[in-house]
Amino acid sequence: KAGVTQTPRYLIKTRGQQVTLSCSPISGHRSVSWYQQTPGQGLQFLFEYFSETQRNKGNFPGRFSGRQFSNSRSEMNVSTLELGDSALYLCASSLGGLRGVTDTQYFGPGTRLTVL
Amino acid sequence: AQSVAQPEDQVNVAEGNPLTVKCTYSVSGNPYLFWYVQYPNRGLQFLLKYITGDNLVKGSYGFEAEFNKSQTSFHLKKPSALVSDSALYFCAVRDSGGTTDSWGKLQFGAGTQVVVTP
């Protein structure tokens, strides 16, 4: 099976712009979770989508949003970029049924976002 | 609330020696515990998980972990380390407590950098 794919791998944006990141889960996986990884804050949970519905959300401002499509592919959007949004954005997919609490999450390679 | 602590920022070990990476957790219900490894400029790779049953869990690449409920620990171990094991290791927990806070979310520790010298 193909793994989780994320596009693009690298992005450079300037403050105030917006950005959209894409994630394609493993075939058959219906849950997609997004994480932000920075040297200072580590790995922080952004949100999770299952069957096109956001089931859980982390403690991030409303500038961070996401969506999931009927084929389980997911996108996240960050509007009005700030310098502090520079990070590695990771998505993870899992089966997701029955709340998915025992599921293993499989991660993509990440999108490295640099905000200048 | 769920939390994870990895008390060591870095672990140094000589190739061929045993490797241990420590992890302690805090959850309100039963813990579901995971270990991941991250190589430079890569995503996280799953190593192993504990859900229930045998306290000793075997995973990929010769790694294993021991669940200790009384000490709320889930230490990662490898009997003989390789130079190629040098990477960043993350412990993660998900609370079985059933609240929506745990859905789709892993709570990660800060990570432990493992350096294996030849």
Short mmCIF file of C-alpha atoms in Angstrom, two decimals:
data_model
loop_
_atom_site.label_atom_id
_atom_site.label_comp_id
_atom_site.label_asym_id
_atom_site.label_seq_id
_atom_site.Cartn_x
_atom_site.Cartn_y
_atom_site.Cartn_z
CA LYS A 1 0.00 0.00 0.00
CA ALA A 2 1.15 3.50 -0.70
CA GLY A 3 1.85 5.58 2.37
CA VAL A 4 0.54 8.98 3.36
CA THR A 5 1.48 11.65 0.87
CA GLN A 6 1.69 15.38 1.46
CA THR A 7 2.06 18.17 -1.04
CA PRO A 8 3.91 20.36 -1.42
CA ARG A 9 6.98 19.27 0.52
CA TYR A 10 8.35 22.79 0.87
CA LEU A 11 6.72 26.20 0.83
CA ILE A 12 8.02 29.72 1.28
CA LYS A 13 5.48 32.45 1.94
CA THR A 14 5.50 35.99 3.26
CA ARG A 15 3.61 37.38 6.22
CA GLY A 16 -0.05 38.05 5.55
CA GLN A 17 -0.37 35.50 2.78
CA GLN A 18 -2.42 32.34 3.03
CA VAL A 19 -1.42 28.77 2.29
CA THR A 20 -3.13 25.46 1.58
CA LEU A 21 -1.51 22.12 2.34
CA SER A 22 -2.77 18.79 1.04
CA CYS A 23 -2.74 15.30 2.49
CA SER A 24 -3.72 11.99 0.86
CA PRO A 25 -4.24 9.19 3.40
CA ILE A 26 -3.50 5.52 3.07
CA SER A 27 -6.16 3.77 1.03
CA GLY A 28 -9.05 2.70 3.27
CA HIS A 29 -8.19 5.14 6.06
CA ARG A 30 -10.99 7.54 6.88
CA SER A 31 -9.38 9.63 9.60
CA VAL A 32 -6.84 12.37 8.94
CA SER A 33 -5.14 14.29 11.74
CA TRP A 34 -2.89 17.32 11.38
CA TYR A 35 0.01 18.30 13.61
CA GLN A 36 2.39 21.24 13.77
CA GLN A 37 6.00 20.54 14.69
CA THR A 38 8.33 23.32 15.84
CA PRO A 39 11.60 23.22 17.79
CA GLY A 40 10.09 25.25 20.62
CA GLN A 41 6.64 23.69 21.00
CA GLY A 42 7.26 20.19 19.70
CA LEU A 43 4.39 18.28 18.14
CA GLN A 44 1.03 19.94 18.62
CA PHE A 45 -2.34 18.63 17.46
CA LEU A 46 -4.25 20.88 15.10
CA PHE A 47 -7.41 18.95 14.21
CA GLU A 48 -8.83 15.64 13.08
CA TYR A 49 -11.32 14.84 10.36
CA PHE A 50 -13.35 11.69 9.92
CA SER A 51 -15.90 11.17 7.17
CA GLU A 52 -15.70 14.83 6.15
CA THR A 53 -16.46 16.04 9.70
CA GLN A 54 -14.11 17.69 12.14
CA ARG A 55 -14.21 15.51 15.26
CA ASN A 56 -11.56 17.17 17.36
CA LYS A 57 -9.65 20.43 17.39
CA GLY A 58 -6.52 21.58 19.15
CA ASN A 59 -5.78 24.94 20.69
CA PHE A 60 -4.94 26.97 17.60
CA PRO A 61 -6.41 30.25 16.37
CA GLY A 62 -9.16 30.37 13.80
CA ARG A 63 -6.61 31.21 11.10
CA PHE A 64 -5.96 27.48 10.98
CA SER A 65 -8.72 25.54 9.28
CA GLY A 66 -9.16 22.32 7.43
CA ARG A 67 -11.51 20.16 5.50
CA GLN A 68 -11.87 16.61 4.29
CA PHE A 69 -13.27 15.40 1.02
CA SER A 70 -15.40 12.38 0.27
CA ASN A 71 -12.31 10.40 -0.82
CA SER A 72 -10.75 11.12 2.62
CA ARG A 73 -8.14 13.48 1.22
CA SER A 74 -7.69 16.47 3.46
CA GLU A 75 -6.47 20.02 3.17
CA MET A 76 -5.48 22.51 5.80
CA ASN A 77 -5.40 26.23 5.30
CA VAL A 78 -3.59 28.93 7.20
CA SER A 79 -4.70 32.48 6.54
CA THR A 80 -2.86 35.70 7.34
CA LEU A 81 0.43 33.96 7.90
CA GLU A 82 2.65 35.01 10.79
CA LEU A 83 6.37 34.40 11.27
CA GLY A 84 5.53 31.98 14.08
CA ASP A 85 3.64 29.74 11.66
CA SER A 86 6.95 28.54 10.23
CA ALA A 87 6.95 24.83 11.03
CA LEU A 88 6.80 21.30 9.72
CA TYR A 89 3.15 20.38 9.19
CA LEU A 90 2.48 16.67 9.46
CA CYS A 91 -0.63 14.79 8.59
CA ALA A 92 -1.42 11.31 9.80
CA SER A 93 -4.03 8.85 8.67
CA SER A 94 -5.74 6.01 10.49
CA LEU A 95 -8.77 3.78 10.12
CA GLY A 96 -10.77 5.99 12.46
CA GLY A 97 -13.80 3.88 13.21
CA LEU A 98 -15.33 3.67 16.71
CA ARG A 99 -13.64 6.91 17.75
CA GLY A 100 -10.31 5.45 16.66
CA VAL A 101 -8.80 5.53 20.11
CA THR A 102 -6.74 2.37 19.61
CA ASP A 103 -5.77 3.26 16.05
CA THR A 104 -2.20 3.60 14.88
CA GLN A 105 -1.60 6.86 13.07
CA TYR A 106 0.68 6.71 10.04
CA PHE A 107 2.44 9.91 9.18
CA GLY A 108 3.32 11.57 5.93
CA PRO A 109 6.72 13.19 5.25
CA GLY A 110 5.40 16.64 6.13
CA THR A 111 5.28 20.05 4.50
CA ARG A 112 8.01 22.45 5.58
CA LEU A 113 6.47 25.95 5.67
CA THR A 114 8.74 28.96 5.96
CA VAL A 115 7.17 32.37 6.53
CA LEU A 116 9.35 35.38 5.73
CA ALA B 1 -6.13 15.52 30.48
CA GLN B 2 -3.37 13.40 29.01
CA SER B 3 0.34 14.14 29.12
CA VAL B 4 3.66 12.51 28.35
CA ALA B 5 7.14 13.20 29.71
CA GLN B 6 10.43 12.18 28.16
CA PRO B 7 12.93 13.15 30.84
CA GLU B 8 16.06 12.96 28.68
CA ASP B 9 16.70 15.40 25.84
CA GLN B 10 19.49 13.19 24.53
CA VAL B 11 20.73 9.67 25.06
CA ASN B 12 24.24 8.69 24.00
CA VAL B 13 25.15 5.03 23.56
CA ALA B 14 27.96 3.10 21.91
CA GLU B 15 27.09 0.78 19.05
CA GLY B 16 26.35 -2.71 20.32
CA ASN B 17 25.31 -1.54 23.77
CA PRO B 18 21.73 -1.63 25.07
CA LEU B 19 19.58 1.39 24.35
CA THR B 20 16.82 2.69 26.62
CA VAL B 21 14.63 5.72 26.01
CA LYS B 22 12.41 6.70 28.93
CA CYS B 23 8.77 7.75 28.86
CA THR B 24 6.22 8.40 31.61
CA TYR B 25 2.59 9.30 31.10
CA SER B 26 -0.48 10.65 32.82
CA VAL B 27 -4.07 9.89 31.78
CA SER B 28 -7.43 9.74 33.51
CA GLY B 29 -8.50 6.42 31.99
CA ASN B 30 -6.45 3.56 30.63
CA PRO B 31 -3.50 4.58 28.45
CA TYR B 32 -2.89 3.68 24.86
CA LEU B 33 0.83 4.20 24.29
CA PHE B 34 2.89 4.59 21.14
CA TRP B 35 6.51 5.04 20.10
CA TYR B 36 7.57 6.78 16.90
CA VAL B 37 10.96 7.59 15.38
CA GLN B 38 11.82 10.57 13.21
CA TYR B 39 14.83 10.84 10.94
CA PRO B 40 16.00 14.26 9.68
CA ASN B 41 13.58 15.90 7.26
CA ARG B 42 11.19 12.96 7.46
CA GLY B 43 7.83 12.24 9.02
CA LEU B 44 7.28 10.01 12.00
CA GLN B 45 7.64 6.26 11.62
CA PHE B 46 5.59 3.98 13.85
CA LEU B 47 7.62 1.56 15.99
CA LEU B 48 5.16 -0.10 18.38
CA LYS B 49 2.12 0.39 20.57
CA TYR B 50 0.56 -0.89 23.78
CA ILE B 51 -3.18 -1.21 23.94
CA THR B 52 -3.79 -4.06 26.36
CA GLY B 53 -2.41 -7.48 27.29
CA ASP B 54 1.25 -8.43 27.62
CA ASN B 55 3.28 -5.69 29.24
CA LEU B 56 6.24 -6.35 26.91
CA VAL B 57 5.51 -5.15 23.40
CA LYS B 58 7.72 -6.01 20.45
CA GLY B 59 7.95 -3.71 17.48
CA SER B 60 9.84 -2.88 14.34
CA TYR B 61 13.64 -2.90 13.83
CA GLY B 62 14.32 -4.91 17.00
CA PHE B 63 12.73 -2.39 19.38
CA GLU B 64 10.55 -3.36 22.33
CA ALA B 65 8.85 -1.47 25.13
CA GLU B 66 7.72 -2.39 28.60
CA PHE B 67 4.47 -1.06 30.01
CA ASN B 68 4.55 -0.54 33.78
CA LYS B 69 1.21 0.60 35.16
CA SER B 70 2.38 1.19 38.73
CA GLN B 71 5.21 3.45 37.56
CA THR B 72 3.14 4.92 34.69
CA SER B 73 6.04 4.27 32.37
CA PHE B 74 6.53 2.92 28.86
CA HIS B 75 10.28 2.78 28.22
CA LEU B 76 11.62 1.91 24.77
CA LYS B 77 14.48 -0.58 24.59
CA LYS B 78 16.79 -2.21 22.11
CA PRO B 79 19.29 -4.87 23.20
CA SER B 80 22.04 -3.84 20.79
CA ALA B 81 22.05 -0.34 19.27
CA LEU B 82 23.12 0.42 15.71
CA VAL B 83 24.56 3.67 14.34
CA SER B 84 21.50 3.79 12.08
CA ASP B 85 19.29 4.02 15.20
CA SER B 86 20.50 7.60 15.68
CA ALA B 87 17.32 9.65 15.38
CA LEU B 88 14.65 11.52 17.35
CA TYR B 89 12.27 9.30 19.31
CA PHE B 90 8.79 10.29 20.43
CA CYS B 91 6.53 8.68 22.98
CA ALA B 92 2.80 9.39 22.61
CA VAL B 93 -0.33 8.62 24.60
CA ARG B 94 -4.03 8.57 23.95
CA ASP B 95 -6.49 8.40 26.83
CA SER B 96 -9.13 5.66 26.68
CA GLY B 97 -11.30 7.78 28.96
CA GLY B 98 -13.80 8.26 26.17
CA THR B 99 -13.97 12.02 25.97
CA THR B 100 -13.90 13.67 22.59
CA ASP B 101 -10.53 15.20 23.47
CA SER B 102 -8.79 11.95 22.60
CA TRP B 103 -10.42 11.40 19.22
CA GLY B 104 -7.85 11.38 16.46
CA LYS B 105 -5.31 13.00 18.75
CA LEU B 106 -2.01 11.75 20.05
CA GLN B 107 -0.33 13.63 22.88
CA PHE B 108 3.40 13.58 22.23
CA GLY B 109 6.37 13.95 24.50
CA ALA B 110 9.09 16.47 23.69
CA GLY B 111 11.25 13.83 22.06
CA THR B 112 14.60 12.25 22.90
CA GLN B 113 17.55 12.52 20.53
CA VAL B 114 19.42 9.24 20.38
CA VAL B 115 23.06 9.33 19.32
CA VAL B 116 24.78 6.01 18.66
CA THR B 117 28.54 6.22 18.22
CA PRO B 118 30.59 3.62 16.34
#
